[in-house]
PDB file of C-alpha atoms in Angstrom:
ATOM      1  CA  MET O   1    -112.114 110.801 -69.337  1.00 89.00           C
ATOM      2  CA  LYS O   2    -111.649 111.654 -65.865  1.00 94.00           C
ATOM      3  CA  ASN O   3    -109.724 115.104 -65.315  1.00 96.00           C
ATOM      4  CA  LYS O   4    -108.573 116.801 -62.563  1.00 96.00           C
ATOM      5  CA  ILE O   5    -109.402 120.333 -63.081  1.00 97.00           C
ATOM      6  CA  LYS O   6    -112.276 121.384 -60.418  1.00 97.00           C
ATOM      7  CA  GLU O   7    -110.286 119.771 -57.735  1.00 97.00           C
ATOM      8  CA  LEU O   8    -106.898 121.678 -59.136  1.00 97.00           C
ATOM      9  CA  ARG O   9    -108.801 125.435 -59.635  1.00 96.00           C
ATOM     10  CA  LYS O  10    -109.563 124.334 -55.719  1.00 97.00           C
ATOM     11  CA  GLU O  11    -106.966 124.695 -54.797  1.00 96.00           C
ATOM     12  CA  LYS O  12    -105.177 127.926 -56.814  1.00 96.00           C
ATOM     13  CA  GLY O  13    -107.953 129.800 -55.700  1.00 97.00           C
ATOM     14  CA  TYR O  14    -109.877 129.736 -58.961  1.00 97.00           C
ATOM     15  CA  ARG O  15    -113.404 130.265 -60.040  1.00 97.00           C
ATOM     16  CA  GLN O  16    -115.014 128.372 -63.405  1.00 97.00           C
ATOM     17  CA  GLU O  17    -115.127 131.962 -64.331  1.00 98.00           C
ATOM     18  CA  ASP O  18    -111.607 132.677 -63.323  1.00 96.00           C
ATOM     19  CA  LEU O  19    -110.516 129.654 -65.470  1.00 97.00           C
ATOM     20  CA  ALA O  20    -112.830 130.096 -68.512  1.00 98.00           C
ATOM     21  CA  ALA O  21    -112.005 134.252 -68.590  1.00 98.00           C
ATOM     22  CA  ALA O  22    -107.977 132.942 -69.011  1.00 97.00           C
ATOM     23  CA  LEU O  23    -108.571 130.010 -71.682  1.00 97.00           C
ATOM     24  CA  GLY O  24    -111.274 131.920 -73.981  1.00 97.00           C
ATOM     25  CA  VAL O  25    -113.213 129.958 -73.508  1.00 98.00           C
ATOM     26  CA  SER O  26    -117.377 129.527 -71.425  1.00 98.00           C
ATOM     27  CA  ARG O  27    -117.987 129.030 -68.570  1.00 98.00           C
ATOM     28  CA  GLN O  28    -119.760 126.495 -69.405  1.00 98.00           C
ATOM     29  CA  THR O  29    -117.768 124.747 -71.139  1.00 98.00           C
ATOM     30  CA  ILE O  30    -115.460 124.399 -67.881  1.00 98.00           C
ATOM     31  CA  ILE O  31    -118.047 123.130 -65.674  1.00 98.00           C
ATOM     32  CA  ALA O  32    -118.955 120.031 -68.548  1.00 98.00           C
ATOM     33  CA  ILE O  33    -114.864 119.473 -68.825  1.00 97.00           C
ATOM     34  CA  GLU O  34    -114.994 118.823 -64.554  1.00 97.00           C
ATOM     35  CA  ASN O  35    -118.182 116.737 -64.364  1.00 96.00           C
ATOM     36  CA  ASN O  36    -116.788 114.605 -67.498  1.00 94.00           C
ATOM     37  CA  LYS O  37    -119.445 115.805 -69.871  1.00 95.00           C
ATOM     38  CA  TYR O  38    -117.026 117.430 -73.174  1.00 95.00           C
ATOM     39  CA  ASN O  39    -113.958 116.017 -73.489  1.00 95.00           C
ATOM     40  CA  PRO O  40    -111.482 119.483 -75.091  1.00 97.00           C
ATOM     41  CA  THR O  41    -110.015 119.825 -77.496  1.00 97.00           C
ATOM     42  CA  LEU O  42    -105.569 118.802 -77.424  1.00 97.00           C
ATOM     43  CA  GLU O  43    -104.677 121.971 -77.591  1.00 97.00           C
ATOM     44  CA  LEU O  44    -107.687 122.913 -74.835  1.00 98.00           C
ATOM     45  CA  ALA O  45    -106.114 120.355 -72.939  1.00 97.00           C
ATOM     46  CA  MET O  46    -103.122 121.748 -72.499  1.00 98.00           C
ATOM     47  CA  ARG O  47    -104.552 125.763 -72.320  1.00 98.00           C
ATOM     48  CA  LEU O  48    -105.494 123.616 -69.072  1.00 97.00           C
ATOM     49  CA  ALA O  49    -103.061 121.685 -68.022  1.00 97.00           C
ATOM     50  CA  HIS O  50    -100.760 124.377 -69.050  1.00 97.00           C
ATOM     51  CA  TYR O  51    -102.737 127.808 -66.560  1.00 97.00           C
ATOM     52  CA  LEU O  52    -103.067 124.818 -63.684  1.00 97.00           C
ATOM     53  CA  GLU O  53     -99.460 124.019 -64.090  1.00 97.00           C
ATOM     54  CA  THR O  54     -99.566 120.506 -64.453  1.00 97.00           C
ATOM     55  CA  THR O  55     -99.401 118.379 -67.446  1.00 97.00           C
ATOM     56  CA  VAL O  56    -102.348 116.820 -69.783  1.00 97.00           C
ATOM     57  CA  ASP O  57    -101.452 113.062 -68.354  1.00 95.00           C
ATOM     58  CA  GLN O  58    -101.618 114.363 -64.711  1.00 95.00           C
ATOM     59  CA  LEU O  59    -105.384 116.342 -65.086  1.00 96.00           C
ATOM     60  CA  PHE O  60    -106.702 113.638 -67.067  1.00 96.00           C
ATOM     61  CA  THR O  61    -106.700 109.696 -67.233  1.00 93.00           C
ATOM     62  CA  LEU O  62    -108.183 107.695 -69.765  1.00 88.00           C
ATOM     63  CA  GLU O  63    -111.913 105.324 -68.100  1.00 82.00           C
ATOM     64  CA  LYS O  64    -111.488 101.471 -68.911  1.00 78.00           C
TER      65      LYS O  64
END
């Protein structure tokens, strides 16, 4: 699964630390998600989308 988290985070001027703190996860979790090494839970995906002012389906795309 691919995502646009890094792109949207940078557009909004957030650091990985900012995003991690706002969502109650570690910076390493944000790094892993951004690098497509970890797929977040549905709850975390929804919180990410809300914080980045987008929708889950716009934030994540399924690879074939």
